[in-house]
Structures are given as C-alpha cells and as structure tokens.
mmCIF file of C-alpha atoms in Angstrom:
data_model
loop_
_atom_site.group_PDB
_atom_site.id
_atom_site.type_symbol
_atom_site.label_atom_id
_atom_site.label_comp_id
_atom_site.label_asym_id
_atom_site.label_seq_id
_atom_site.Cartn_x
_atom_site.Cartn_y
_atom_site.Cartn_z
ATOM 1 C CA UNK A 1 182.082 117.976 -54.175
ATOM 2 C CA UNK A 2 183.366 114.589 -53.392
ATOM 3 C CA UNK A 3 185.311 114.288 -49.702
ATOM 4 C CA UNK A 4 187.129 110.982 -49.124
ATOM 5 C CA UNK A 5 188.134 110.121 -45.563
ATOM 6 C CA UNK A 6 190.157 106.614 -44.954
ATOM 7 C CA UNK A 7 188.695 104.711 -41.542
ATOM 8 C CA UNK A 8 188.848 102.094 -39.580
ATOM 9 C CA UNK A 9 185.183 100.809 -39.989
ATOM 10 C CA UNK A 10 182.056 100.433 -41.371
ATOM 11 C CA UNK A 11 180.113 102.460 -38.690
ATOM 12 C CA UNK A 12 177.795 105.232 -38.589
ATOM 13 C CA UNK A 13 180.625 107.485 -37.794
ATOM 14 C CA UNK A 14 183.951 106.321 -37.871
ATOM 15 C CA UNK A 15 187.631 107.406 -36.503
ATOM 16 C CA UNK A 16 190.212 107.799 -39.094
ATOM 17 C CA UNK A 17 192.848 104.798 -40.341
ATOM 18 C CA UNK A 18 196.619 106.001 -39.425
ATOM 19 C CA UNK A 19 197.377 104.512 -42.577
ATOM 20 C CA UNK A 20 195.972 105.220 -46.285
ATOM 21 C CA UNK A 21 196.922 101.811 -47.842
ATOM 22 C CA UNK A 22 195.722 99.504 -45.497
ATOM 23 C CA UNK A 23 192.522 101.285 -44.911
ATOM 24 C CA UNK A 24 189.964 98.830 -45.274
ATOM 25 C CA UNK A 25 187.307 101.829 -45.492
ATOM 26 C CA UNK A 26 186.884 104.380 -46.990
ATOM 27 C CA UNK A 27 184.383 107.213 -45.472
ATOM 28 C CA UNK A 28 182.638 109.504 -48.575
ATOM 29 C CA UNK A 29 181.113 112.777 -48.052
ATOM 30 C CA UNK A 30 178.800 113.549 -50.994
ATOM 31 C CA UNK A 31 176.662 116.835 -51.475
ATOM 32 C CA UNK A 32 176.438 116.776 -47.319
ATOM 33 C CA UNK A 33 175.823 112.757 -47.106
ATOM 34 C CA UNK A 34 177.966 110.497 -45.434
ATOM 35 C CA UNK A 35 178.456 106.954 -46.529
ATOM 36 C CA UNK A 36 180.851 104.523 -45.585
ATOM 37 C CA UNK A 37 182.663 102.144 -48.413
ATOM 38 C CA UNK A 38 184.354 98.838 -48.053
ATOM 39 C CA UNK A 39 188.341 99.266 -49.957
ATOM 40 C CA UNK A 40 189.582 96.196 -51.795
ATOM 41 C CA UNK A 41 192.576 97.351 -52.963
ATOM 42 C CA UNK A 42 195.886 97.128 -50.620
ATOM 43 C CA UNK A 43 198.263 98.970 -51.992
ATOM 44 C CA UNK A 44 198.876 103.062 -51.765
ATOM 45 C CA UNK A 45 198.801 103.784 -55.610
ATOM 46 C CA UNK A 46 195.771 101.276 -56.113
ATOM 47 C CA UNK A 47 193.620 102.943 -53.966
ATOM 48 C CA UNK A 48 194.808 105.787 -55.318
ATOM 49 C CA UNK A 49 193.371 104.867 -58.618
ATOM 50 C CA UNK A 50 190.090 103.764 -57.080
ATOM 51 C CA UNK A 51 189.595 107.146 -55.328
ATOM 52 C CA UNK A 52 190.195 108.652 -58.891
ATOM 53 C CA UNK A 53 187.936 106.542 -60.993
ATOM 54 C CA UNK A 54 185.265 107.743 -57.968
ATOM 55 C CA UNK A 55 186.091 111.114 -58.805
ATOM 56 C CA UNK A 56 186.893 112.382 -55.542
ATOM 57 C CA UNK A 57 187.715 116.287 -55.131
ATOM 58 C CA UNK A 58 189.238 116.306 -51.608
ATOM 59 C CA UNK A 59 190.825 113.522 -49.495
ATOM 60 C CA UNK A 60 191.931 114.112 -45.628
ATOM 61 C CA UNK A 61 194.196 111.620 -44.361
ATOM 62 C CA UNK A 62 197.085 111.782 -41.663
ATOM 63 C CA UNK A 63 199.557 109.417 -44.119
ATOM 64 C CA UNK A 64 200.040 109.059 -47.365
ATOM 65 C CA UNK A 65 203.037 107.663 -49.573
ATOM 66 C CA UNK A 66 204.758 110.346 -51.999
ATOM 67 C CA UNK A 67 203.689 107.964 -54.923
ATOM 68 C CA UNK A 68 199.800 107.964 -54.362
ATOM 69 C CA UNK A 69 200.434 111.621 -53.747
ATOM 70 C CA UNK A 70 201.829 112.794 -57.173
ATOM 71 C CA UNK A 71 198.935 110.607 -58.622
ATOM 72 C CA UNK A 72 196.215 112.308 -56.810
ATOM 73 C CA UNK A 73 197.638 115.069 -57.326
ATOM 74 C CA UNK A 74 198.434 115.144 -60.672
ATOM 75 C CA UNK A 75 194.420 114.405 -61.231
ATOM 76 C CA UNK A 76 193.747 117.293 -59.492
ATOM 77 C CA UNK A 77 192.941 115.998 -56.058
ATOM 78 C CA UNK A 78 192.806 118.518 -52.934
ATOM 79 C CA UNK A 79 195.001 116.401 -49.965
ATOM 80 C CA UNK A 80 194.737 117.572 -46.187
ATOM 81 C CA UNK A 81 196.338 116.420 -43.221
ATOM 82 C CA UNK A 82 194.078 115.418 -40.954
ATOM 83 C CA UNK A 83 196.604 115.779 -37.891
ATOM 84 C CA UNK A 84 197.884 112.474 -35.590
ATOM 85 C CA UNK A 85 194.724 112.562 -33.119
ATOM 86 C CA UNK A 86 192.095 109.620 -33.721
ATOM 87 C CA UNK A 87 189.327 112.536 -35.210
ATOM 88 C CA UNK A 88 185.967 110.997 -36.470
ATOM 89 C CA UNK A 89 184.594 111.559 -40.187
ATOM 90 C CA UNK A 90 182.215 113.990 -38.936
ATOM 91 C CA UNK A 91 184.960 115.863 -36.780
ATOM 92 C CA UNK A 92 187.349 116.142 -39.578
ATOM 93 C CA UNK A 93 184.747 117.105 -41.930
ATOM 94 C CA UNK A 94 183.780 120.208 -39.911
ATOM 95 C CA UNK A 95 187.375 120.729 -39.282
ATOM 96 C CA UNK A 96 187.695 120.866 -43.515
ATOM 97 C CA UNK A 97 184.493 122.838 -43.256
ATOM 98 C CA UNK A 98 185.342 125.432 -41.275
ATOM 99 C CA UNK A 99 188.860 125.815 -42.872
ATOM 100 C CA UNK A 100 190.731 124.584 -39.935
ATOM 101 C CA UNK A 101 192.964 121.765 -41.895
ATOM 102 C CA UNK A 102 196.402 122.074 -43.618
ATOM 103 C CA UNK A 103 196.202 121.513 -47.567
ATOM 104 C CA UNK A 104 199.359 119.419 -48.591
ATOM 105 C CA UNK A 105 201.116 120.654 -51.145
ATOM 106 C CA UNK A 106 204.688 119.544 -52.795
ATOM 107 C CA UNK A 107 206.696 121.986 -50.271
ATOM 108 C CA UNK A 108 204.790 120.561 -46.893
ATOM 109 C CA UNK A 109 204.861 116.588 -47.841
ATOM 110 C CA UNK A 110 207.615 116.183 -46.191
ATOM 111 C CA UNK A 111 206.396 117.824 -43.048
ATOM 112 C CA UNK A 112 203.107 116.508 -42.636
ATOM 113 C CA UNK A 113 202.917 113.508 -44.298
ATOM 114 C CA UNK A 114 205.748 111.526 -45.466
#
C-alpha cells in the first residue's frame, strides 16, 4: 500500500502543505518506509495525474480541489482529511494507522475539503 502525504519540505520528517497544488513535496509511505519526493507539477489535476501514474492507494491532505478529487477518485484513490493543524508525516500516518482520520467521500467534500 502506497500513502501519499503533500509537505512543505524535503526533511526527514516533514509538516503537511495547507495546499495540494502548490505542494512542492510530496511525502510517500511505502510498505512502512518513508521517503520524501520533490513535485514538479503546479497545478491540482497534474499532480493528480502524477500521484496516479505512482500508483498511490491512499492520499491525506487538508485541501484538495473537487477536480483532482473526482480524478483520484475515479482511479480508485482512498482521500483523508488530514484536519487544519500543522501534523507531521509520521503523525498523520499513525493517525491513518490507527483509524483516527475522516475518509472523504462525495457527501463530506464539501465539509472537509472544498
């Protein structure tokens, strides 16, 4: 399972970007390893299609535009709202862990995301 977490920075353990598009990292949680990737694209439905083509499962985030939403969901994708405090990868990753995060689905959006 593929977890894909949008932050600030490439550090060893990063805080979460308040925004999806302009994240300019991209935190990756792969069979229990964390990495950290640098995001080229700018735009909410291009790195949309990036975290597709990377076949991601799950992505937490605390914003997200209703158009990358349909697209990652329509692949499939898990979203979850990560919430408006400034959590780190690991913290929201335990939080997803231990079942403690919202899944967004068509009838939240609105609520929790848009």
């Amino acid at each position: 399972m593929t977890i894909a977490i949008p932050v600030k920075t490439l550090s060893i353990n990063p805080t979460i970007a308040s925004l999806f598009a302009n994240a300019k990292f991209f935190a990756y949680s792969r069979d229990g390893e964390l990495g950290i990737e640098k995001m080229e694209e700018e735009r909410g439905r291009d790195v949309a299609r990036t975290l597709i083509a990377q076949n991601i499962d799950i992505l937490i985030t605390s914003q997200l535009g209703f158009k990358p939403f349909v697209l990652l969901k329509s692949y499939g994708i898990q979203i979850y709202f990560a919430g408006v405090e400034e959590l780190t990868a690991a913290d929201l990753l335990n939080q997803f862990h231990a079942g403690a995060l919202v899944e967004v689905t068509p009838e939240n959006f609105g609520t929790l995301l848009d």
